[in-house]
Amino acid sequence: MALNTPPTDGNTTEIIFTSIYTAEFVVKVVARGFVCNEFTYLRDPWNVLDFFVLIMTYVAFNQNFGSISALRIFRILRTLKAVSVIPGLKVIISSLLQSVKKLANVMLLTVFFLAVFALVGLQLFMGNLRYKCVSCSLLTENLNKTDCLLKDTENYGDNFSNSSKPLLCGFSPNPNKTECPLNSVCVKYKENPDFGYTSFDHLGWAFLSLFRLMTQDSWERLYRQVIRTSGKSYSIFFFIVIFLCSFYLFNLILAVVSMAYEEQNKATLAQTKAREMLLQEAKKVLRKQKLTYSN
């Protein structure tokens, strides 16, 4: 199913399962109709999915279209037919689809929190991640930083010492107060870390950095970069963002999905009970009719 060139033995299996799916389609259409009435075949969304998968299967059988790689993607959709067969999976998928509507407000709340914290980070850390340690071999007590940089521009590069990445630092007018090695100064130079993607220089990059914190995607690297360039006192900012966005909002999303699952499960149980009651009433009516005919 997932191979670009399936084995020849798989063609027989594919024909067998396609025949079974076709027989299922024919039986359902004969019993319920195709599309015109209310309870016909295509009025059920799960049957629409099965019908689409069946059509794509027959299209893939054609030799003229069999070489198109895009059609191989539709082979994966055959596994979705198991959803319509297993009742538990139908409940889960239905609850996920229903939770999408309820998650709209949660998503808006998440975007609002990220935008607010992105604006705060924009004011606190704008341009700080561009400060790097730059080699300055002419640095002496009689030369200030500006004179040193003017006379030592050939060593004004990204790579310092034997490191393949620039050493970030916190800006200070006094070179002795920085965390740079000996004979180097802390200056704003070139792009931001990670090829310019880690940045708080404008709202878009700040929003992306906050999204990294919320999803905890290499957030410790971003934390170390900001703390090194801005100071340890800003660790409270990361604590608040991770607590509210990563823990609270993520758990809120899971809570909404869980509530939707419970509601869908109750609705499914109610439908099952209603069908059982209708079946019992139909049996009672049949029994009364038999008694009437027998008398």
Coordinates of N, CA and C in Angstrom, one line a residue, residues 31-268:
A31 N -30.0 -1.7 -1.0 CA -30.9 -1.7 0.2 C -31.3 -0.3 0.5
R32 N -30.5 0.8 0.3 CA -30.9 2.1 0.8 C -31.1 3.1 -0.3
G33 N -30.7 2.8 -1.6 CA -30.8 3.8 -2.6 C -29.4 4.5 -2.7
F34 N -29.3 5.3 -3.7 CA -28.0 6.0 -4.0 C -27.9 7.4 -3.3
V35 N -28.8 8.3 -3.8 CA -28.6 9.7 -3.3 C -29.9 10.4 -3.1
C36 N -31.0 10.0 -3.7 CA -32.1 10.8 -3.8 C -32.8 11.0 -2.5
N37 N -33.1 10.0 -1.8 CA -33.9 10.1 -0.5 C -33.1 10.5 0.7
E38 N -33.7 10.5 1.8 CA -33.1 11.0 3.0 C -32.0 10.0 3.6
F39 N -32.3 8.8 3.6 CA -31.4 7.8 4.2 C -30.7 7.0 3.2
T40 N -30.4 7.6 2.1 CA -29.7 6.8 1.0 C -28.2 6.8 1.3
Y41 N -27.5 6.1 0.4 CA -26.1 5.8 0.6 C -25.2 7.0 0.7
L42 N -25.3 8.0 -0.1 CA -24.4 9.1 -0.1 C -24.8 10.2 0.9
R43 N -25.9 10.0 1.6 CA -26.3 10.9 2.7 C -25.5 10.7 3.9
D44 N -24.8 9.6 4.0 CA -24.0 9.3 5.2 C -22.5 9.7 4.8
P45 N -21.9 10.6 5.6 CA -20.5 11.0 5.3 C -19.5 9.9 5.3
W46 N -19.7 8.8 6.1 CA -18.8 7.7 6.0 C -18.9 7.0 4.7
N47 N -20.1 6.9 4.2 CA -20.3 6.2 2.9 C -19.7 7.1 1.8
V48 N -19.7 8.4 1.9 CA -19.1 9.2 0.9 C -17.6 9.0 0.9
L49 N -17.0 8.8 2.0 CA -15.5 8.5 2.1 C -15.2 7.1 1.4
D50 N -16.1 6.1 1.7 CA -15.9 4.8 1.1 C -16.0 4.8 -0.4
F51 N -17.0 5.6 -0.8 CA -17.2 5.7 -2.3 C -16.1 6.4 -3.0
F52 N -15.5 7.4 -2.4 CA -14.4 8.1 -2.9 C -13.1 7.2 -3.0
V53 N -12.9 6.4 -1.9 CA -11.8 5.5 -1.9 C -12.0 4.4 -3.0
L54 N -13.2 3.9 -3.2 CA -13.5 2.9 -4.2 C -13.2 3.5 -5.6
I55 N -13.7 4.7 -5.9 CA -13.4 5.3 -7.2 C -11.9 5.5 -7.4
M56 N -11.2 5.9 -6.4 CA -9.8 6.1 -6.6 C -9.0 4.8 -6.8
T57 N -9.6 3.7 -6.2 CA -9.0 2.4 -6.4 C -9.1 1.9 -7.9
Y58 N -10.3 2.1 -8.4 CA -10.5 1.8 -9.8 C -9.7 2.7 -10.8
V59 N -9.5 3.9 -10.4 CA -8.7 4.8 -11.3 C -7.3 4.4 -11.2
A60 N -6.8 3.9 -10.1 CA -5.4 3.5 -10.0 C -5.1 2.2 -10.7
F61 N -6.2 1.4 -11.0 CA -6.1 0.2 -11.7 C -5.7 0.4 -13.2
N62 N -6.1 1.6 -13.7 CA -5.9 1.9 -15.1 C -4.4 2.1 -15.3
Q63 N -3.9 1.5 -16.4 CA -2.4 1.6 -16.6 C -2.0 3.0 -17.0
N64 N -2.9 3.7 -17.6 CA -2.5 5.1 -18.0 C -2.3 6.0 -16.8
F65 N -3.0 5.7 -15.7 CA -2.9 6.6 -14.6 C -2.1 5.9 -13.5
G66 N -1.7 4.6 -13.7 CA -1.0 3.9 -12.6 C 0.3 4.5 -12.3
S67 N 0.9 5.1 -13.3 CA 2.3 5.6 -13.1 C 2.3 7.0 -12.4
I68 N 1.2 7.6 -12.2 CA 1.1 8.9 -11.6 C 1.4 8.7 -10.1
S69 N 2.4 9.3 -9.6 CA 2.8 9.1 -8.1 C 1.7 9.7 -7.2
A70 N 1.0 10.8 -7.7 CA 0.0 11.4 -6.8 C -1.1 10.4 -6.5
L71 N -1.5 9.6 -7.4 CA -2.6 8.6 -7.1 C -2.2 7.6 -6.1
R72 N -0.9 7.4 -5.9 CA -0.5 6.4 -4.8 C -0.9 6.9 -3.4
I73 N -1.1 8.2 -3.3 CA -1.5 8.7 -2.0 C -2.8 8.2 -1.6
F74 N -3.7 8.0 -2.5 CA -5.1 7.5 -2.2 C -5.1 6.1 -1.7
R75 N -4.0 5.4 -1.9 CA -4.0 4.0 -1.3 C -4.1 4.1 0.2
I76 N -3.5 5.1 0.8 CA -3.5 5.2 2.2 C -4.9 5.4 2.8
L77 N -5.8 6.0 1.9 CA -7.2 6.2 2.4 C -8.0 4.9 2.6
R78 N -7.5 3.8 2.1 CA -8.2 2.6 2.3 C -8.2 2.2 3.7
T79 N -7.2 2.6 4.5 CA -7.1 2.3 5.9 C -8.2 3.0 6.6
L80 N -8.8 4.1 6.1 CA -9.8 4.8 6.8 C -11.2 4.1 6.7
K81 N -11.3 3.1 5.9 CA -12.5 2.3 5.9 C -12.7 1.5 7.2
A82 N -11.6 1.3 7.9 CA -11.7 0.6 9.2 C -12.5 1.5 10.2
V83 N -12.4 2.8 10.0 CA -13.1 3.7 10.9 C -14.6 3.5 10.8
S84 N -15.2 3.3 9.6 CA -16.6 3.1 9.5 C -17.1 1.8 10.0
V85 N -16.1 0.8 10.2 CA -16.5 -0.5 10.6 C -16.4 -0.6 12.2
I86 N -15.4 0.0 12.8 CA -15.3 -0.1 14.2 C -16.0 1.1 14.9
P87 N -17.0 0.8 15.7 CA -17.8 1.9 16.3 C -17.0 2.8 17.2
G88 N -16.0 2.3 17.9 CA -15.2 3.1 18.8 C -14.5 4.2 18.1
L89 N -13.9 3.8 16.9 CA -13.2 4.8 16.1 C -14.1 5.9 15.5
K90 N -15.4 5.5 15.2 CA -16.3 6.5 14.7 C -16.6 7.5 15.8
V91 N -16.7 7.1 17.0 CA -17.0 8.0 18.1 C -15.8 9.0 18.3
I92 N -14.6 8.4 18.2 CA -13.4 9.3 18.4 C -13.3 10.3 17.3
I93 N -13.5 9.9 16.0 CA -13.4 10.8 14.9 C -14.5 11.8 14.9
S94 N -15.7 11.4 15.3 CA -16.8 12.4 15.4 C -16.6 13.4 16.5
S95 N -16.0 12.9 17.6 CA -15.7 13.9 18.7 C -14.6 14.9 18.3
L96 N -13.6 14.4 17.5 CA -12.6 15.3 17.1 C -13.1 16.3 16.1
L97 N -14.0 15.9 15.2 CA -14.6 16.9 14.3 C -15.5 17.9 15.0
Q98 N -16.3 17.4 16.0 CA -17.1 18.4 16.8 C -16.3 19.3 17.6
S99 N -15.1 18.8 18.1 CA -14.3 19.7 19.0 C -13.6 20.8 18.2
V100 N -13.5 20.7 16.8 CA -12.9 21.7 16.0 C -13.7 23.0 16.2
K101 N -15.1 23.0 16.2 CA -15.9 24.1 16.4 C -15.7 24.8 17.8
K102 N -15.6 23.9 18.8 CA -15.4 24.4 20.1 C -14.0 24.9 20.4
L103 N -13.0 24.4 19.6 CA -11.6 24.9 19.8 C -11.4 26.2 19.1
A104 N -12.3 26.8 18.4 CA -12.1 28.1 17.8 C -11.8 29.2 18.8
N105 N -12.7 29.2 19.9 CA -12.4 30.2 21.0 C -11.1 29.9 21.7
V106 N -10.8 28.7 21.9 CA -9.5 28.4 22.5 C -8.3 28.8 21.7
M107 N -8.4 28.6 20.4 CA -7.4 29.1 19.5 C -7.2 30.6 19.5
L108 N -8.4 31.3 19.5 CA -8.3 32.8 19.6 C -7.7 33.2 20.9
L109 N -8.0 32.5 22.0 CA -7.3 32.9 23.2 C -5.8 32.6 23.2
T110 N -5.5 31.5 22.6 CA -4.0 31.2 22.4 C -3.3 32.2 21.6
V111 N -3.9 32.6 20.5 CA -3.3 33.6 19.6 C -3.2 35.0 20.4
F112 N -4.2 35.3 21.2 CA -4.2 36.5 22.0 C -3.0 36.5 23.0
F113 N -2.9 35.4 23.7 CA -1.8 35.3 24.7 C -0.4 35.4 24.0
L114 N -0.3 34.7 22.9 CA 1.0 34.7 22.2 C 1.3 36.1 21.6
A115 N 0.3 36.8 21.1 CA 0.5 38.2 20.6 C 0.9 39.1 21.7
V116 N 0.3 39.0 22.9 CA 0.6 39.9 24.0 C 2.1 39.6 24.5
F117 N 2.4 38.3 24.7 CA 3.8 38.0 25.1 C 4.8 38.4 24.0
A118 N 4.4 38.3 22.7 CA 5.3 38.7 21.7 C 5.6 40.2 21.7
L119 N 4.6 41.0 22.0 CA 4.8 42.4 22.2 C 5.7 42.7 23.3
V120 N 5.5 42.0 24.4 CA 6.4 42.2 25.6 C 7.8 41.8 25.3
G121 N 8.0 40.6 24.6 CA 9.4 40.2 24.2 C 10.0 41.2 23.2
L122 N 9.1 41.8 22.4 CA 9.6 42.8 21.4 C 10.2 44.0 22.1
Q123 N 9.6 44.4 23.2 CA 10.1 45.6 23.9 C 11.3 45.2 24.8
L124 N 11.4 44.0 25.3 CA 12.5 43.6 26.2 C 13.7 43.2 25.4
F125 N 13.6 42.4 24.3 CA 14.7 41.8 23.7 C 15.1 42.2 22.3
M126 N 14.5 43.3 21.8 CA 14.7 43.7 20.5 C 16.2 44.0 20.2
G127 N 16.8 43.3 19.3 CA 18.2 43.6 18.9 C 19.2 43.0 19.8
N128 N 18.8 42.4 21.0 CA 19.8 41.9 21.9 C 20.5 40.6 21.4
L129 N 19.8 39.8 20.6 CA 20.4 38.6 20.1 C 21.4 38.8 19.0
R130 N 21.6 40.0 18.6 CA 22.6 40.3 17.6 C 24.0 40.6 18.2
Y131 N 24.0 40.7 19.5 CA 25.3 41.0 20.2 C 26.2 39.8 20.2
K132 N 27.4 39.9 19.7 CA 28.3 38.8 19.7 C 29.7 39.2 20.1
C133 N 30.5 38.2 20.6 CA 31.9 38.5 20.9 C 32.7 38.5 19.6
V134 N 33.5 39.7 19.5 CA 34.3 39.9 18.3 C 35.7 40.0 18.7
S135 N 36.6 39.3 18.0 CA 38.0 39.3 18.3 C 38.6 40.7 18.1
C136 N 39.5 41.1 19.0 CA 40.1 42.4 18.9 C 41.5 42.3 19.5
S137 N 42.5 41.9 18.6 CA 43.8 41.7 19.1 C 44.5 43.0 19.5
L138 N 44.1 44.1 19.1 CA 44.7 45.4 19.4 C 44.2 46.0 20.7
L139 N 43.3 45.3 21.4 CA 42.7 45.9 22.6 C 43.7 46.1 23.7
T140 N 43.9 47.3 24.2 CA 44.8 47.6 25.3 C 44.1 48.6 26.2
E141 N 44.8 48.9 27.2 CA 44.2 49.9 28.2 C 44.1 51.3 27.6
N142 N 44.9 51.6 26.6 CA 44.9 52.9 26.1 C 43.9 53.1 24.9
L143 N 43.3 52.0 24.5 CA 42.4 52.0 23.3 C 41.0 51.7 23.8
N144 N 40.0 52.4 23.4 CA 38.6 52.1 23.8 C 38.1 51.1 22.7
K145 N 36.8 50.7 22.9 CA 36.3 49.7 22.0 C 36.1 50.2 20.6
T146 N 35.7 51.5 20.4 CA 35.5 52.0 19.1 C 36.8 52.1 18.3
D147 N 37.9 52.6 18.9 CA 39.2 52.6 18.3 C 39.7 51.2 17.9
C148 N 39.4 50.3 18.8 CA 39.8 48.9 18.6 C 39.2 48.3 17.3
L149 N 37.8 48.5 17.2 CA 37.1 48.0 16.1 C 37.5 48.6 14.8
L150 N 37.8 49.9 14.8 CA 38.3 50.6 13.6 C 39.6 50.1 13.2
K151 N 40.5 49.7 14.1 CA 41.8 49.3 13.7 C 41.9 47.8 13.5
D152 N 40.9 47.0 13.9 CA 41.0 45.6 13.8 C 39.8 45.0 13.1
T153 N 39.5 45.6 11.9 CA 38.3 45.1 11.2 C 38.5 43.8 10.5
E154 N 39.8 43.3 10.3 CA 40.0 42.1 9.7 C 39.6 40.9 10.6
N155 N 39.6 41.1 11.9 CA 39.1 40.0 12.8 C 37.7 40.2 13.2
Y156 N 36.9 41.0 12.5 CA 35.5 41.3 12.8 C 34.7 40.2 12.2
G157 N 34.8 39.0 12.6 CA 34.1 37.9 11.9 C 33.1 37.2 12.9
D158 N 32.4 36.2 12.3 CA 31.4 35.5 13.1 C 32.1 34.4 14.0
N159 N 33.1 33.8 13.5 CA 33.7 32.7 14.2 C 34.8 33.2 15.1
F160 N 34.7 32.9 16.4 CA 35.6 33.3 17.4 C 36.2 32.0 18.0
S161 N 37.5 32.0 18.3 CA 38.2 30.9 18.8 C 38.1 29.7 17.9
N162 N 37.8 28.5 18.4 CA 37.6 27.3 17.6 C 36.1 27.0 17.5
S163 N 35.2 27.8 17.9 CA 33.8 27.6 17.8 C 33.3 27.8 16.4
S164 N 32.3 27.0 16.0 CA 31.7 27.1 14.7 C 30.5 28.1 14.7
K165 N 30.2 28.5 15.9 CA 29.0 29.4 16.1 C 29.5 30.7 16.8
P166 N 28.9 31.8 16.5 CA 29.3 33.0 17.3 C 28.9 32.9 18.7
L167 N 29.7 33.5 19.6 CA 29.5 33.6 21.0 C 28.6 34.8 21.3
L168 N 27.4 34.5 21.8 CA 26.5 35.6 22.2 C 27.0 36.3 23.5
C169 N 26.6 37.5 23.6 CA 27.0 38.3 24.8 C 26.0 39.4 25.1
G170 N 26.2 39.9 26.3 CA 25.3 41.1 26.7 C 26.1 42.3 26.5
F171 N 25.4 43.3 25.9 CA 26.1 44.6 25.5 C 26.4 45.4 26.8
S172 N 27.6 45.9 26.9 CA 28.0 46.8 28.0 C 29.0 47.8 27.4
P173 N 29.0 49.1 27.8 CA 30.0 50.0 27.4 C 31.4 49.7 27.8
N174 N 31.5 49.0 28.9 CA 32.8 48.6 29.4 C 33.1 47.1 29.0
P175 N 34.1 46.9 28.2 CA 34.4 45.5 27.7 C 34.7 44.6 28.9
N176 N 35.2 45.1 30.0 CA 35.6 44.2 31.1 C 34.4 43.6 31.8
K177 N 33.2 44.1 31.5 CA 32.0 43.7 32.2 C 31.2 42.6 31.3
T178 N 31.7 42.4 30.2 CA 31.0 41.4 29.3 C 31.6 40.0 29.6
E179 N 30.9 39.0 29.0 CA 31.3 37.6 29.2 C 32.1 37.1 28.0
C180 N 32.7 38.0 27.3 CA 33.5 37.6 26.1 C 34.9 37.3 26.6
P181 N 35.6 36.4 25.8 CA 37.0 36.0 26.2 C 37.9 37.2 26.1
L182 N 39.2 37.0 26.5 CA 40.2 38.0 26.4 C 40.4 38.5 25.0
N183 N 40.7 39.8 24.8 CA 41.0 40.4 23.5 C 39.8 40.3 22.6
S184 N 38.6 40.5 23.1 CA 37.4 40.5 22.3 C 36.4 41.5 23.0
V185 N 35.5 42.0 22.1 CA 34.5 42.9 22.6 C 33.1 42.5 22.2
C186 N 32.1 43.0 22.9 CA 30.7 42.6 22.6 C 30.1 43.7 21.8
V187 N 29.7 43.4 20.6 CA 29.1 44.4 19.6 C 28.0 43.8 18.9
K188 N 27.1 44.6 18.4 CA 26.0 44.1 17.5 C 26.5 44.0 16.1
Y189 N 26.4 42.7 15.6 CA 27.0 42.4 14.3 C 26.2 41.4 13.6
K190 N 25.9 41.7 12.3 CA 25.3 40.8 11.4 C 23.9 40.3 11.9
E191 N 23.5 39.1 11.5 CA 22.2 38.6 11.7 C 22.0 38.0 13.1
N192 N 20.8 37.6 13.4 CA 20.4 36.9 14.6 C 20.8 35.4 14.6
P193 N 20.8 34.8 15.7 CA 21.2 33.3 15.7 C 20.3 32.5 14.9
D194 N 20.8 31.3 14.6 CA 20.0 30.2 13.9 C 19.6 30.8 12.5
F195 N 20.6 31.4 11.8 CA 20.4 31.9 10.5 C 19.3 33.0 10.4
G196 N 19.2 33.7 11.5 CA 18.2 34.8 11.6 C 16.8 34.5 12.0
Y197 N 16.5 33.2 12.2 CA 15.2 32.8 12.6 C 14.8 33.0 14.1
T198 N 15.8 33.0 14.9 CA 15.6 33.3 16.3 C 15.8 34.8 16.6
S199 N 14.7 35.5 16.8 CA 14.8 36.9 16.8 C 13.6 37.5 17.5
F200 N 13.8 38.7 18.1 CA 12.7 39.5 18.7 C 12.7 40.9 18.1
D201 N 13.2 41.0 16.8 CA 13.4 42.3 16.2 C 12.1 42.8 15.7
H202 N 11.1 42.0 15.3 CA 9.8 42.5 15.0 C 8.7 41.5 15.4
L203 N 7.5 41.9 15.3 CA 6.4 41.1 15.9 C 6.3 39.7 15.3
G204 N 6.6 39.5 14.0 CA 6.5 38.2 13.4 C 7.4 37.2 14.0
W205 N 8.7 37.6 14.0 CA 9.7 36.7 14.6 C 9.5 36.5 16.1
A206 N 9.1 37.5 16.8 CA 8.8 37.4 18.2 C 7.6 36.4 18.4
F207 N 6.6 36.5 17.6 CA 5.5 35.5 17.7 C 6.0 34.1 17.4
L208 N 6.9 33.9 16.5 CA 7.4 32.6 16.2 C 8.2 32.1 17.4
S209 N 9.0 32.9 18.0 CA 9.8 32.5 19.2 C 8.8 32.1 20.3
L210 N 7.8 32.9 20.5 CA 6.8 32.5 21.6 C 6.1 31.2 21.3
F211 N 5.8 31.0 20.0 CA 5.2 29.7 19.6 C 6.2 28.5 19.9
R212 N 7.5 28.7 19.7 CA 8.5 27.7 20.1 C 8.4 27.5 21.6
L213 N 8.3 28.5 22.4 CA 8.2 28.3 23.8 C 6.9 27.5 24.2
M214 N 5.8 27.8 23.5 CA 4.5 27.2 23.9 C 4.6 25.7 23.5
T215 N 5.2 25.4 22.4 CA 5.3 24.0 22.0 C 6.5 23.3 22.6
Q216 N 7.4 24.0 23.3 CA 8.6 23.5 23.9 C 9.5 22.9 22.8
D217 N 9.6 23.5 21.7 CA 10.5 23.0 20.6 C 11.8 23.7 20.7
S218 N 12.8 23.0 21.3 CA 14.1 23.5 21.6 C 14.0 24.9 22.3
W219 N 13.1 24.9 23.3 CA 12.9 26.2 24.0 C 14.1 26.5 24.9
E220 N 14.8 25.4 25.4 CA 16.0 25.7 26.3 C 17.1 26.4 25.6
R221 N 17.2 26.2 24.2 CA 18.2 26.9 23.5 C 17.9 28.4 23.4
L222 N 16.6 28.7 23.1 CA 16.1 30.1 23.1 C 16.3 30.7 24.4
Y223 N 16.0 29.9 25.5 CA 16.2 30.5 26.9 C 17.6 30.9 27.1
R224 N 18.6 30.0 26.8 CA 20.0 30.3 27.1 C 20.4 31.5 26.2
Q225 N 20.0 31.6 25.0 CA 20.4 32.7 24.2 C 19.9 34.0 24.7
V226 N 18.7 34.1 25.2 CA 18.1 35.3 25.7 C 18.7 35.7 27.0
I227 N 18.9 34.7 27.9 CA 19.5 34.9 29.2 C 20.9 35.4 29.1
R228 N 21.7 34.9 28.1 CA 23.1 35.3 28.0 C 23.2 36.7 27.4
T229 N 22.3 37.1 26.6 CA 22.3 38.5 26.0 C 21.6 39.5 26.8
S230 N 20.6 39.1 27.6 CA 19.8 40.1 28.3 C 19.9 40.1 29.8
G231 N 20.3 38.9 30.4 CA 20.4 38.8 31.8 C 19.5 37.8 32.4
K232 N 20.0 37.3 33.6 CA 19.2 36.2 34.2 C 17.9 36.6 34.8
S233 N 17.8 37.9 35.0 CA 16.5 38.4 35.6 C 15.3 38.2 34.7
Y234 N 15.5 38.0 33.4 CA 14.4 37.8 32.5 C 14.0 36.3 32.5
S235 N 14.5 35.5 33.3 CA 14.0 34.1 33.4 C 12.6 34.0 33.8
I236 N 12.1 35.0 34.6 CA 10.7 35.1 35.0 C 9.8 35.2 33.8
F237 N 10.2 35.8 32.7 CA 9.4 35.9 31.5 C 9.2 34.6 30.9
F238 N 10.2 33.7 30.9 CA 10.1 32.4 30.3 C 9.2 31.5 31.2
F239 N 9.3 31.7 32.5 CA 8.5 30.9 33.5 C 7.0 31.2 33.2
I240 N 6.7 32.5 33.1 CA 5.3 32.9 32.9 C 4.7 32.3 31.6
V241 N 5.5 32.5 30.5 CA 5.1 32.1 29.2 C 4.9 30.5 29.1
I242 N 5.8 29.8 29.7 CA 5.7 28.3 29.6 C 4.5 27.9 30.5
F243 N 4.3 28.5 31.6 CA 3.2 28.1 32.5 C 1.9 28.3 31.9
L244 N 1.7 29.6 31.4 CA 0.4 29.9 30.8 C 0.1 29.3 29.5
C245 N 1.1 29.4 28.6 CA 0.9 28.9 27.2 C 1.1 27.4 27.0
S246 N 2.2 26.9 27.6 CA 2.5 25.5 27.3 C 1.7 24.6 28.2
F247 N 1.5 24.9 29.5 CA 0.8 24.0 30.4 C -0.7 24.3 30.4
Y248 N -1.1 25.6 30.6 CA -2.5 25.9 30.8 C -3.3 25.8 29.5
L249 N -2.8 26.5 28.4 CA -3.6 26.5 27.2 C -3.6 25.1 26.5
F250 N -2.5 24.4 26.6 CA -2.5 23.0 26.0 C -3.4 22.1 26.8
N251 N -3.5 22.2 28.1 CA -4.4 21.4 28.8 C -5.8 21.8 28.6
L252 N -6.0 23.1 28.3 CA -7.4 23.6 28.0 C -7.8 23.0 26.6
I253 N -6.9 22.9 25.7 CA -7.3 22.2 24.4 C -7.7 20.7 24.6
L254 N -6.9 20.1 25.5 CA -7.2 18.7 25.8 C -8.5 18.5 26.5
A255 N -8.8 19.5 27.3 CA -10.1 19.4 28.1 C -11.3 19.6 27.1
V256 N -11.1 20.5 26.1 CA -12.2 20.7 25.1 C -12.4 19.4 24.3
V257 N -11.3 18.8 23.9 CA -11.5 17.5 23.2 C -12.1 16.4 24.0
S258 N -11.7 16.4 25.3 CA -12.3 15.4 26.2 C -13.8 15.6 26.4
M259 N -14.2 16.8 26.5 CA -15.6 17.1 26.7 C -16.4 16.8 25.4
A260 N -15.8 17.0 24.3 CA -16.5 16.7 23.0 C -16.6 15.2 22.9
Y261 N -15.6 14.4 23.3 CA -15.7 13.0 23.3 C -16.8 12.5 24.2
E262 N -16.9 13.0 25.4 CA -17.9 12.6 26.3 C -19.3 12.9 25.8
E263 N -19.5 14.1 25.2 CA -20.8 14.4 24.6 C -21.1 13.5 23.4
Q264 N -20.1 13.2 22.6 CA -20.4 12.3 21.5 C -20.7 10.9 21.9
N265 N -20.0 10.4 23.0 CA -20.2 9.1 23.5 C -21.6 9.0 24.1
K266 N -22.1 10.0 24.8 CA -23.5 10.0 25.3 C -24.5 10.1 24.2
A267 N -24.2 10.8 23.1 CA -25.1 10.9 22.0 C -25.2 9.5 21.3
T268 N -24.1 8.8 21.2 CA -24.1 7.5 20.6 C -24.8 6.5 21.4

